[in-house]
Coordinates of C-alpha atoms in Angstrom, one line a residue:
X1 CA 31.8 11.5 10.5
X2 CA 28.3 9.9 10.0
X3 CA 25.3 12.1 10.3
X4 CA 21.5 11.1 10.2
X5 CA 20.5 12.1 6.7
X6 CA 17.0 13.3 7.9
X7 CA 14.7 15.7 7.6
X8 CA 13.7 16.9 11.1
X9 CA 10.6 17.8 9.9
X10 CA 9.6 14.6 9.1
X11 CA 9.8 13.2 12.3
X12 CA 9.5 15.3 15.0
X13 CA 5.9 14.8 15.9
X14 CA 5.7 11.0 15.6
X15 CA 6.9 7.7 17.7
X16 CA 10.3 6.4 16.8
X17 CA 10.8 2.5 16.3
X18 CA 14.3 1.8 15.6
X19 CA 14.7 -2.1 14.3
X20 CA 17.1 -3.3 16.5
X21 CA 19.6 -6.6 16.1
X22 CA 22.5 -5.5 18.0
X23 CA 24.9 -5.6 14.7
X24 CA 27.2 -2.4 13.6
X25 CA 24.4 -1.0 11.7
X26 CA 21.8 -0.8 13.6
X27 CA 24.0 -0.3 17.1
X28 CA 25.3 3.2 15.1
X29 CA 21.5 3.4 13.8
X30 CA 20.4 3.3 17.4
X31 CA 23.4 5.7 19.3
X32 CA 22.5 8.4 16.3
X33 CA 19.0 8.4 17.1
X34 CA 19.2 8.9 20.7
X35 CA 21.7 11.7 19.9
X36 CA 19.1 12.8 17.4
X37 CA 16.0 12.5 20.1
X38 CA 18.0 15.0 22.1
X39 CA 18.5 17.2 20.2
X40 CA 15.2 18.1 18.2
X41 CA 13.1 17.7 22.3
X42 CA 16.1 20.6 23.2
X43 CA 15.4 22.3 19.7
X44 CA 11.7 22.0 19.2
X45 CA 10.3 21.7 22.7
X46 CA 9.0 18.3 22.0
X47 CA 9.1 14.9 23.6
X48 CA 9.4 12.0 21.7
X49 CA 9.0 8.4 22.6
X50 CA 11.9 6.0 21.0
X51 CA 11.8 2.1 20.6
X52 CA 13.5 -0.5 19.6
X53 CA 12.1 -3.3 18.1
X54 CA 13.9 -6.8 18.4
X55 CA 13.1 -9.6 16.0
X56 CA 14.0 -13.0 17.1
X57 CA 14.0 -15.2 13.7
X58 CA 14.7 -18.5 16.0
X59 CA 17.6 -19.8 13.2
X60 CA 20.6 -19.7 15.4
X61 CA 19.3 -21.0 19.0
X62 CA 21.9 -19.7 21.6
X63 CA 23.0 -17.2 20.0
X64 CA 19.6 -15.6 19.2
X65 CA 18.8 -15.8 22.7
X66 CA 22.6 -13.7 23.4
X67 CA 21.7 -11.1 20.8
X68 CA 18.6 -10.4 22.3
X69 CA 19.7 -10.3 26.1
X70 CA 22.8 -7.7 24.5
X71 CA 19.8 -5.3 22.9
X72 CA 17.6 -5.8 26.2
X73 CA 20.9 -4.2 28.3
X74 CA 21.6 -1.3 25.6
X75 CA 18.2 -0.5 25.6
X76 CA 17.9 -1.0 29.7
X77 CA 21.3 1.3 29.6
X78 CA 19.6 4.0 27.5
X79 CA 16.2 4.2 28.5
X80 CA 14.7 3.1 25.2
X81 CA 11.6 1.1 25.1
X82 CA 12.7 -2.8 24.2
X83 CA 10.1 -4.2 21.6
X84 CA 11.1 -8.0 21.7
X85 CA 9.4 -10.1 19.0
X86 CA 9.5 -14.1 18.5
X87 CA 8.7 -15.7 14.8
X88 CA 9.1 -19.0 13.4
X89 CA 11.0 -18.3 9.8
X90 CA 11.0 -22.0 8.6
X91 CA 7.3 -22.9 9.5
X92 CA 6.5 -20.0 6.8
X93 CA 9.8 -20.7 4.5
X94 CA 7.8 -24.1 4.5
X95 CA 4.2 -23.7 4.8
X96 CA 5.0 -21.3 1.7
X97 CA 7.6 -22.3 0.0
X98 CA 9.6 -19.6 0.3
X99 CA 13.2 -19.3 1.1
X100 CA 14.5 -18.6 4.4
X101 CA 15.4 -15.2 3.3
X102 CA 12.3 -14.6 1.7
X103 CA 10.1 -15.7 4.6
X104 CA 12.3 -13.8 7.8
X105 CA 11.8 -10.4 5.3
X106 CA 7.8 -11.3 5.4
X107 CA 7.8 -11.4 9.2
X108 CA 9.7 -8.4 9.8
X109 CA 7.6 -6.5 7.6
X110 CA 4.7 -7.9 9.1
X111 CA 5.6 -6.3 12.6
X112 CA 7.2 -3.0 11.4
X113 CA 4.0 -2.3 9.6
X114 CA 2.0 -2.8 12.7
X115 CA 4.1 0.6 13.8
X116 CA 3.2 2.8 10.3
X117 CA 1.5 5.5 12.5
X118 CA 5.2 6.4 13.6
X119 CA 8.3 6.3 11.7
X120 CA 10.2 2.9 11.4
X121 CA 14.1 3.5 11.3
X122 CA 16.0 0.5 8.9
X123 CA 19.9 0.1 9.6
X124 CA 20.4 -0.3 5.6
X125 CA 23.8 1.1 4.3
X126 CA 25.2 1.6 1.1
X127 CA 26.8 -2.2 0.8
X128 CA 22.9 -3.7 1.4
X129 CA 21.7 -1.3 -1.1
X130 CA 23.7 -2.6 -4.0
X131 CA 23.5 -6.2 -2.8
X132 CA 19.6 -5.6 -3.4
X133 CA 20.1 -4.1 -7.2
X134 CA 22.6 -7.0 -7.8
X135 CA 20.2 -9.4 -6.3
X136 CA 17.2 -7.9 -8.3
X137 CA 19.5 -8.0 -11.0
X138 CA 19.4 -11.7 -11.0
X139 CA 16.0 -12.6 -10.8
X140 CA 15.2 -10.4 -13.7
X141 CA 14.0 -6.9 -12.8
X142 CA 12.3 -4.1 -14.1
X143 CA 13.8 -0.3 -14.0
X144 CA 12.2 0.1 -10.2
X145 CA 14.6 -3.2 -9.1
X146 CA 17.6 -1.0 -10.4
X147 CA 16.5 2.0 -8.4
X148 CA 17.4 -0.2 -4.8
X149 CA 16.4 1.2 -2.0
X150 CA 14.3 4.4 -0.5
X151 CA 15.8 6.4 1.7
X152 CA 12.1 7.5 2.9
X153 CA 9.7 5.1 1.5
X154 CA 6.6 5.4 3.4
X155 CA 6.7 4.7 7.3
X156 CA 10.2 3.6 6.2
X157 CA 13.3 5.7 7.4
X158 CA 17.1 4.2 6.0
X159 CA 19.6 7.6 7.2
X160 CA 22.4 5.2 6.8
X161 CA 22.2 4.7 3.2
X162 CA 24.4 7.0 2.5
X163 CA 27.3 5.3 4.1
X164 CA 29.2 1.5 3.7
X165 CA 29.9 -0.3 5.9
X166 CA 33.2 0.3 6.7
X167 CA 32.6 3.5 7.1
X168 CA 29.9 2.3 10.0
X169 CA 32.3 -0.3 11.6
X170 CA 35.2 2.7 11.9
X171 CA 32.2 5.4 13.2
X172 CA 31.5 3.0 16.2
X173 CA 34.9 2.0 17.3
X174 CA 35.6 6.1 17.2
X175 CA 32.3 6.5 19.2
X176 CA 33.0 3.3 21.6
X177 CA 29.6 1.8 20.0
X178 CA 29.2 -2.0 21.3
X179 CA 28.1 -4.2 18.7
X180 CA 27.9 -8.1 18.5
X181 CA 28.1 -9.6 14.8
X182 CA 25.6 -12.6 13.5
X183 CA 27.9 -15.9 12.7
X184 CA 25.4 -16.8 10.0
X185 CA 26.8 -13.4 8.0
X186 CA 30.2 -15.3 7.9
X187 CA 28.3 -18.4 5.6
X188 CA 27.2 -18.7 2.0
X189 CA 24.1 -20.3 2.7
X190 CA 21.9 -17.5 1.7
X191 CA 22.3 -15.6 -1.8
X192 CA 22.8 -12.1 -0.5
X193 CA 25.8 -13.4 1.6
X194 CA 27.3 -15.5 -1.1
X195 CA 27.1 -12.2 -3.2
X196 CA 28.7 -10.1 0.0
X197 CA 31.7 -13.0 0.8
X198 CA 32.6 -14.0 -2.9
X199 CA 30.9 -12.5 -5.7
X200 CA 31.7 -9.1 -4.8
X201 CA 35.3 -9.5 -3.5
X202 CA 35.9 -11.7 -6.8
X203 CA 34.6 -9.2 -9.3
X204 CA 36.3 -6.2 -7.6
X205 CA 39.8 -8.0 -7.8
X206 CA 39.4 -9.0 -11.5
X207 CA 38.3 -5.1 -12.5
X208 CA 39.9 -3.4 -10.1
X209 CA 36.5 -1.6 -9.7
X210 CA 34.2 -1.1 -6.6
X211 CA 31.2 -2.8 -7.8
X212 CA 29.3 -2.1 -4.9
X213 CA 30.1 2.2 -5.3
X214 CA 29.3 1.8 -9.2
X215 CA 25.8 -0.2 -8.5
X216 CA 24.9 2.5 -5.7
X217 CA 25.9 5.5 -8.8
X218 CA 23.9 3.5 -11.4
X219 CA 20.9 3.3 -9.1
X220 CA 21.0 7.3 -8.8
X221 CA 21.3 8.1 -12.4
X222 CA 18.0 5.1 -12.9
X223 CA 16.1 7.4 -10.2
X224 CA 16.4 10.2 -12.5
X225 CA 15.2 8.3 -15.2
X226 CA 12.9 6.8 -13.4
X227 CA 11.3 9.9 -12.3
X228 CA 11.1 11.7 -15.6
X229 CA 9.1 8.4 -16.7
X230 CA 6.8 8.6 -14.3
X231 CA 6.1 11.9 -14.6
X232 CA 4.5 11.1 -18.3
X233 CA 3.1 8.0 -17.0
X234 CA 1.3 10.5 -14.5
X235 CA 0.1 12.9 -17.0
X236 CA -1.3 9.7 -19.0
X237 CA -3.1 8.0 -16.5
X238 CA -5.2 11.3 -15.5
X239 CA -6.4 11.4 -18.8
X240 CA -7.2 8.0 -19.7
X241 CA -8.1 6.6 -16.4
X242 CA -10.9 7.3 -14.3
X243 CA -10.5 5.8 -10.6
X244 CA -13.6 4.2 -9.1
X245 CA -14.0 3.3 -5.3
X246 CA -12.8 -0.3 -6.2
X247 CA -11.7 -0.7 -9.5
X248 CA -10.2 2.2 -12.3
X249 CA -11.6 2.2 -16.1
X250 CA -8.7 3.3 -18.6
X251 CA -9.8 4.6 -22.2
X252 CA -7.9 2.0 -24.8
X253 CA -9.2 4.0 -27.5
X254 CA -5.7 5.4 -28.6
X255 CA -3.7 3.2 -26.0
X256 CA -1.2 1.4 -29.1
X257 CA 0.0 4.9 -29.7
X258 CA 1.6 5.3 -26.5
X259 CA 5.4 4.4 -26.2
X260 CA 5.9 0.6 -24.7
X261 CA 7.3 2.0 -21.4
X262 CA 4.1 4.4 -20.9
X263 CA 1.4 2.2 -21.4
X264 CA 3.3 -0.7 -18.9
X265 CA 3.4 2.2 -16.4
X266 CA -0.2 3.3 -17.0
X267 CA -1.5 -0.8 -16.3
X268 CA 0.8 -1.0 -13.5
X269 CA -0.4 2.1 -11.6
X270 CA -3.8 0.8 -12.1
X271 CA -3.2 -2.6 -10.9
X272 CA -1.6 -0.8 -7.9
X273 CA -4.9 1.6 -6.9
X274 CA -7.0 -1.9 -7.2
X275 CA -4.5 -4.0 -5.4
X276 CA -2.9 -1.7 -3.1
X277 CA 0.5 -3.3 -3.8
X278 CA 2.5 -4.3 -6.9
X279 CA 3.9 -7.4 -4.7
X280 CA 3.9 -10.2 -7.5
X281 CA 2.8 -8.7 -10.6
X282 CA 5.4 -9.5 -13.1
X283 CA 6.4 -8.4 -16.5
X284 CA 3.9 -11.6 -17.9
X285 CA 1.1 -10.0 -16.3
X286 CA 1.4 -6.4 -17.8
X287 CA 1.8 -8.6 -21.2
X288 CA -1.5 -10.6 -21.3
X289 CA -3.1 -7.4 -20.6
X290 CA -1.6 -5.5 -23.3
X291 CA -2.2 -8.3 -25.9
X292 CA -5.6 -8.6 -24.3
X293 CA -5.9 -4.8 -25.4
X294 CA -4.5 -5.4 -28.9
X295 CA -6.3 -8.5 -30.0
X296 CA -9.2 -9.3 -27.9
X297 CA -13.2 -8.3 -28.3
X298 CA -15.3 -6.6 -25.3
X299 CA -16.4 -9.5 -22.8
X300 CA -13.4 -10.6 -22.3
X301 CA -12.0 -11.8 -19.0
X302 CA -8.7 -12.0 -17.9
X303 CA -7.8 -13.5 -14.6
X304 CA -4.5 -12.2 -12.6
X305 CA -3.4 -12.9 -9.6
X306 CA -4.8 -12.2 -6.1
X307 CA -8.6 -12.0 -7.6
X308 CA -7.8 -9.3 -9.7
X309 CA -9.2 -9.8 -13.1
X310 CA -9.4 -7.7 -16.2
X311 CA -12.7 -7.3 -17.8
X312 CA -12.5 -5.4 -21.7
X313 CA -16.2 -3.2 -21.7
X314 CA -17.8 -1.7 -24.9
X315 CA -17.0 1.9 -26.3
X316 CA -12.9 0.3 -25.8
X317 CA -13.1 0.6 -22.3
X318 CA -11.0 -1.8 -19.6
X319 CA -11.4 -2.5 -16.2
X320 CA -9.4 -3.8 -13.8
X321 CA -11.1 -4.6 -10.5
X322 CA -11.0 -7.2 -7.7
X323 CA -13.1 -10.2 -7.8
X324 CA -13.6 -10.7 -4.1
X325 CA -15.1 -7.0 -3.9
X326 CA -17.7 -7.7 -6.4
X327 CA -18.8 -11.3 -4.8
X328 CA -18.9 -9.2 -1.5
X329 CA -22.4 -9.9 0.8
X330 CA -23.5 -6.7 2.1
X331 CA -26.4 -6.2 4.5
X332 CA -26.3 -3.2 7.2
X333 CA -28.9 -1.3 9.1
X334 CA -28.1 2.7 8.3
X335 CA -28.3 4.5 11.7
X336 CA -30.8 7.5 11.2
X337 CA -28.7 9.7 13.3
X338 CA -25.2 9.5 13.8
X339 CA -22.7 7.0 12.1
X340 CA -22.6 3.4 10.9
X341 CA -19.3 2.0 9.8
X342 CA -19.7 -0.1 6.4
X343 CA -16.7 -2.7 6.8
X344 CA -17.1 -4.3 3.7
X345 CA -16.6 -0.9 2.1
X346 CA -13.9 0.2 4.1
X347 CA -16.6 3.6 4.5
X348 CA -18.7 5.7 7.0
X349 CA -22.0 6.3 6.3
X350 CA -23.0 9.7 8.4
X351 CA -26.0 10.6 8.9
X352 CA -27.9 14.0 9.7
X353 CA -31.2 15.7 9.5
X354 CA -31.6 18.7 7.7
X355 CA -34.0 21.4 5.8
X356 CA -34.5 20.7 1.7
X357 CA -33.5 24.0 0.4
X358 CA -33.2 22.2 -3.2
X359 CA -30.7 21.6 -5.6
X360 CA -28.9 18.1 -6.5
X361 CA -29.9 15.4 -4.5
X362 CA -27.5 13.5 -4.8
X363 CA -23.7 13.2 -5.9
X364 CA -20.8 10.5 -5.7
X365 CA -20.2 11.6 -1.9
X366 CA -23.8 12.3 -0.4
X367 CA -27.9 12.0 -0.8
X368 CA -30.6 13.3 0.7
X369 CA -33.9 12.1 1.4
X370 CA -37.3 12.6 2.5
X371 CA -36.9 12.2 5.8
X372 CA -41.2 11.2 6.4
X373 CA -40.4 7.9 3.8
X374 CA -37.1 6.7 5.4
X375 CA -37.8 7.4 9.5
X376 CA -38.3 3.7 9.8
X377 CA -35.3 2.1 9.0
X378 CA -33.1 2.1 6.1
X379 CA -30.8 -1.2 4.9
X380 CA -27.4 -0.5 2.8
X381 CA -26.9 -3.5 1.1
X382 CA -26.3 -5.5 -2.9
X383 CA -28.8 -5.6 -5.0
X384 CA -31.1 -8.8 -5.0
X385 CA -33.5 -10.4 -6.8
X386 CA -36.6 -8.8 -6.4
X387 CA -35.3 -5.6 -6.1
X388 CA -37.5 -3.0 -8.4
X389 CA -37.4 1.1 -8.2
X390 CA -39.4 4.2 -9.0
X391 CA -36.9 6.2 -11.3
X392 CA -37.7 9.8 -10.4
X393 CA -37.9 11.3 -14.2
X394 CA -39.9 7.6 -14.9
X395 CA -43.6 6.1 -14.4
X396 CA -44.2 3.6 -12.5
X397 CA -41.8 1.3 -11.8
X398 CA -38.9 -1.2 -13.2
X399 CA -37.3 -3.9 -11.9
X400 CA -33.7 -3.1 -10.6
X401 CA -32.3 -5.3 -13.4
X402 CA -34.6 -3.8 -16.2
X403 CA -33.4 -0.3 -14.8
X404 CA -29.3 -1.1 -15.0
X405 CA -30.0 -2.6 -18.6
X406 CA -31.8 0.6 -19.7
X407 CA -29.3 2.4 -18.4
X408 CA -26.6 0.8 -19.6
X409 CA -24.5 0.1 -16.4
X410 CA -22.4 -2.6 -17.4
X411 CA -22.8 -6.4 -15.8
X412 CA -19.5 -6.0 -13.9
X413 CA -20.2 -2.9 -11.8
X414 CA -24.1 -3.8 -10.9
X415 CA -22.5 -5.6 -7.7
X416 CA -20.3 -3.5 -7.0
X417 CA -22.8 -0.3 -6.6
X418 CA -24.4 -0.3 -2.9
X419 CA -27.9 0.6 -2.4
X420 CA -30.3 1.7 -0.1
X421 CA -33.2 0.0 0.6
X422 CA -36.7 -0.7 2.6
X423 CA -37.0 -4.6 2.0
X424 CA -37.5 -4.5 -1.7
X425 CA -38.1 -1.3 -3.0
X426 CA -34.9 0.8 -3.8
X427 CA -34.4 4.1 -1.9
X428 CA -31.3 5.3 -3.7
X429 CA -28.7 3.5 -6.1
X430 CA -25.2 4.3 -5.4
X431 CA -24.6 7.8 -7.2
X432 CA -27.0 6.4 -9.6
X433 CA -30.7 7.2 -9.1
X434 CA -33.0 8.2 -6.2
X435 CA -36.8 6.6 -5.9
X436 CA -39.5 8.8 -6.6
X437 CA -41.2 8.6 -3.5
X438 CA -37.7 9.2 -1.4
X439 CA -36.9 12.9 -3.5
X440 CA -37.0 15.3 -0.2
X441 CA -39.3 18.3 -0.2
X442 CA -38.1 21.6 -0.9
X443 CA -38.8 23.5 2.6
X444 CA -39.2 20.1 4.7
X445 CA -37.3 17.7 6.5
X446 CA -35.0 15.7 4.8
X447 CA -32.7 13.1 6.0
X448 CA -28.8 14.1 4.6
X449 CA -26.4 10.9 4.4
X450 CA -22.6 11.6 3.6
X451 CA -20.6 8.7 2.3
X452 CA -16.7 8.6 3.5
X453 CA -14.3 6.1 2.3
X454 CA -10.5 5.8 3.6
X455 CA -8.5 7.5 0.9
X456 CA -6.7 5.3 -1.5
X457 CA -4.0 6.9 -3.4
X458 CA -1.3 5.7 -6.4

C-alpha cells in the first residue's frame, strides 16, 4: 500500500502542480493526488485547484508527441488542468556546454519555479534518490551530496520517496493505473541510466547486497549528522556574522580556532545569503577563502564566481558581497506620498506625513524629515561626485567623500549605501547621517519614509 507521505497542513491552502510525464511514477504520483484532493476539500471544506505540468524535452520525436497526447487524455479524463510545456534541451546542452542531462534538469526547473507560490509535486522514489547520492558520489561531493534528496525542499513536494520502484509499478497494476514507459530509460546513453541498467544490477549480484536500500539508509544516518553540524554552524554564524542588505561581514578575529567543518559551513552560509544559491561553489572556492583568511593582509580582493568577490577589511574583518550590486546606477524620484518601488534594491520606499514628536531620526528601517525642506522633490540615488553634506552634530559642511573617510566607512560599502538627495546636497545617508537642515522639528510637520526590502533568509 503506498500512501502520500504529507503533511496536510502544508498544502491545503495552495495550488497543486503535479509534474506530469505519463511514466509509473508520476501516473501513481498523479492518481494519489487526486485521491488526496478529495479528501482534504471533503475534510477541510476547501477547494483546491490541481495541475499537471507536461514537459516536452523534444529528444525522442514521435514518441514525445505520444506521451504528451496520453497525459492530455488522463488529464481530460480526470479534470485536471493540462500544463503542456515545449523546450529545446540540446540548443542549451550546446549553447552551454552542458550535458543533455544537465541541460533538460535546468529547463524543468526553470518552469516549476515559475509555480513556487503553490506546491510542485516530484514523482522521485527511493531508486532515483540513491542513483543521485551514487551520482554525487562520483563527481566528488561534499556531506549535503550524501544527504540525496528532500522530501520537502522548498516549493518542492517528493511523497514517493519513500517507496522503489517496484513497489510503484506493483501499486498501479493493483490500482489499474495506466502508464506508458520512456524507451530512452532502456539505453546507457546517459550516466544515471548506465548506473540504473548495469552498475547497480552488477554490484548487487557480486555482494549480494541492495546497494540502492543501503545508499537510501546511509543518506538518513548523514541527515543526522548533517543536522547536528549545522546546528553549530548556526550558533557560529550569529556571532561572527553580521548580515547586511547585500553582502554579510564575518569577524576572522578567532576564525583558525574553529573546527575545519565549522568555518567551511560558516563561508558557505554566507556565500549563500549574498548569492541566493550555492549552485557552483565548490570545495576550491571555500579554500581560497580560507587561505585568503590565514595568509593574506586587509585590501585584499578575491574574485569568485558569479560577481561575488571577497574583500579582507581592517580590524580582521571580511566581506563577501556582489560586485554587480555595488557597480549598480541608481537614480529614482521618491514619491512624497504614497510608494515608490526601488528595483535595483529589490525595496519599497513608503512614504507618509507625520507630527515630530522627537526621538531618533533615523534607524536601518526608516527616517524622518523636515517635511518644509523636502516638499519639492526628493531623488534616491549613489553617491556622485560633487555630492557634499551638513553633518548634524558638524559645522558647515564636507564633501560626501571627506565625510565617509572621517567616518571610516570603508571603500567597498560607499556604493553600496543609497542616499537621498536634492541635486547635490545630501538629505540623508543610508542609516548613516541626516543633513542639518533636513532634522524635522519637534511639534511640526515632518515627512516619515519607511524602507522595505523582500526578506532574504539562509
Amino acid at each position: 500500500m503506498i500512501k502520500l507521505d504529507i503533511n496536510d497542513n502544508l498544502i491545503s491552502d495552495k495550488n497543486w502542480y503535479v509534474a506530469f510525464s505519463g511514466g509509473p511514477d508520476s501516473s501513481c504520483l498523479l492518481y494519489l493526488l487526486i485521491k488526496k484532493k478529495e479528501q482534504i476539500e471533503k475534510d477541510l471544506k476547501v477547494k483546491i485547484k490541481l495541475s499537471a505540468i507536461h514537459i516536452n524535452h523534444n529528444l525522442r520525436q514521435a514518441e514525445s508527441l505520444r506521451d504528451m497526447d496520453f497525459c492530455k487524455n488522463i488529464c481530460k479524463h480526470f479534470n485536471v488542468e493540462f500544463l503542456p510545456f515545449s523546450v529545446d534541451v540540446n540548443h542549451l546542452a550546446k549553447s552551454e556546454k552542458l550535458t543533455i542531462e544537465q541541460a533538460a534538469r535546468t529547463l524543468r526547473y526553470e518552469i516549476f519555479d515559475k509555480y513556487a507560490d503553490g506546491c510542485v509535486f516530484l514523482g522521485h522514489n527511493k531508486d532515483d534518490n540513491s542513483e543521485t547520492i551514487f551520482m554525487n558520489i562520483i563527481r566528488g561531493t561534499g556531506l549535503q551530496g550524501l544527504c540525496g534528496m528532500e522530501k520537502v525542499s522548498g516549493h518542492y513536494f517528493r511523497p514517493l520517496l519513500g517507496y522503489t520502484k517496484k513497489q510503484i509499478v506493483a501499486f498501479n497494476h493493483l490500482n489499474g493505473i495506466d502508464y506508458i514507459l520512456d524507451s530512452s530509460n532502456n539505453k546507457n546513453d546517459y550516466l544515471r541510466n548506465f548506473i540504473r541498467n548495469d552498475i547497480f544490477p552488477m554490484i548487487n549480484c557480486k555482494t549480494k547486497k541492495d546497494v540502492s536500500s543501503n545508499l537510501n539508509s546511509m543518506a538518513e544516518l548523514i541527515k543526522q549528522a548533517e543536522s547536528y553540524i549545522e546546528k553549530n554552524v548556526d550558533l557560529e554564524f550569529k556571532r561572527i556574522v553580521t548580515l547586511e542588505k547585500q553582502s554579510v561581514i564575518i569577524d576572522i578575529s578567532d576564525f583558525s580556532d574553529l573546527e575545519n567543518i565549522i568555518a567551511s559551513g560558516i563561508i558557505r552560509k554566507s556565500i549563500l545569503y549574498v548569492k541566493g544559491v550555492l549552485k557552483d561553489v565548490e570545495r576550491k572556492h571555500i579554500d581560497i577563502i580560507r587561505n585568503m583568511i590565514a595568509r593574506s593582509q586587509s585590501g585584499s580582493v578575491v574574485d569568485l564566481k558569479d560577481d561575488i568577490k571577497v574583500l579582507l577589511l581592517q580590524n580582521k574583518r571580511m566581506r563577501i558581497f556582489r560586485e554587480a550590486i555595488s557597480g549598480t546606477i541608481l537614480t529614482r524620484n521618491v514619491q512624497i506620498e504614497g510608494k515608490t518601488y526601488i528595483s535595483e534594491k529589490d525595496m519599497n520606499v513608503i512614504a507618509e506625513t507625520c507630527v515630530y514628536n522627537g526621538g531618533a531620526v533615523f534607524d536601518e528601517k526608516s527616517v524622518m524629515l523636515d517635511y518644509e525642506s523636502v516638499k519639492e522633490g526628493l531623488v534616491l540615488r549613489n553617491r556622485m561626485p560633487k555630492d557634499f553634506i551638513s553633518p548634524y552634530k558638524g559645522n558647515g559642511t564636507k564633501t560626501l567623500k571627506k565625510y565617509f573617510i572621517d567616518s571610516k566607512i570603508d571603500n567597498d560599502m560607499r556604493d553600496t549605501l543609497f542616499i537621498l538627495a536634492i541635486e547635490n546636497e545630501i538629505v540623508y545617508i543610508e542609516n548613516k547621517e541626516l543633513g542639518k537642515r533636513f532634522h524635522p522639528k519637534k511639534g511640526e510637520k515632518a515627512l516619515r519614509l519607511e524602507f522595505i526590502y523582500n526578506e532574504r533568509t539562509v
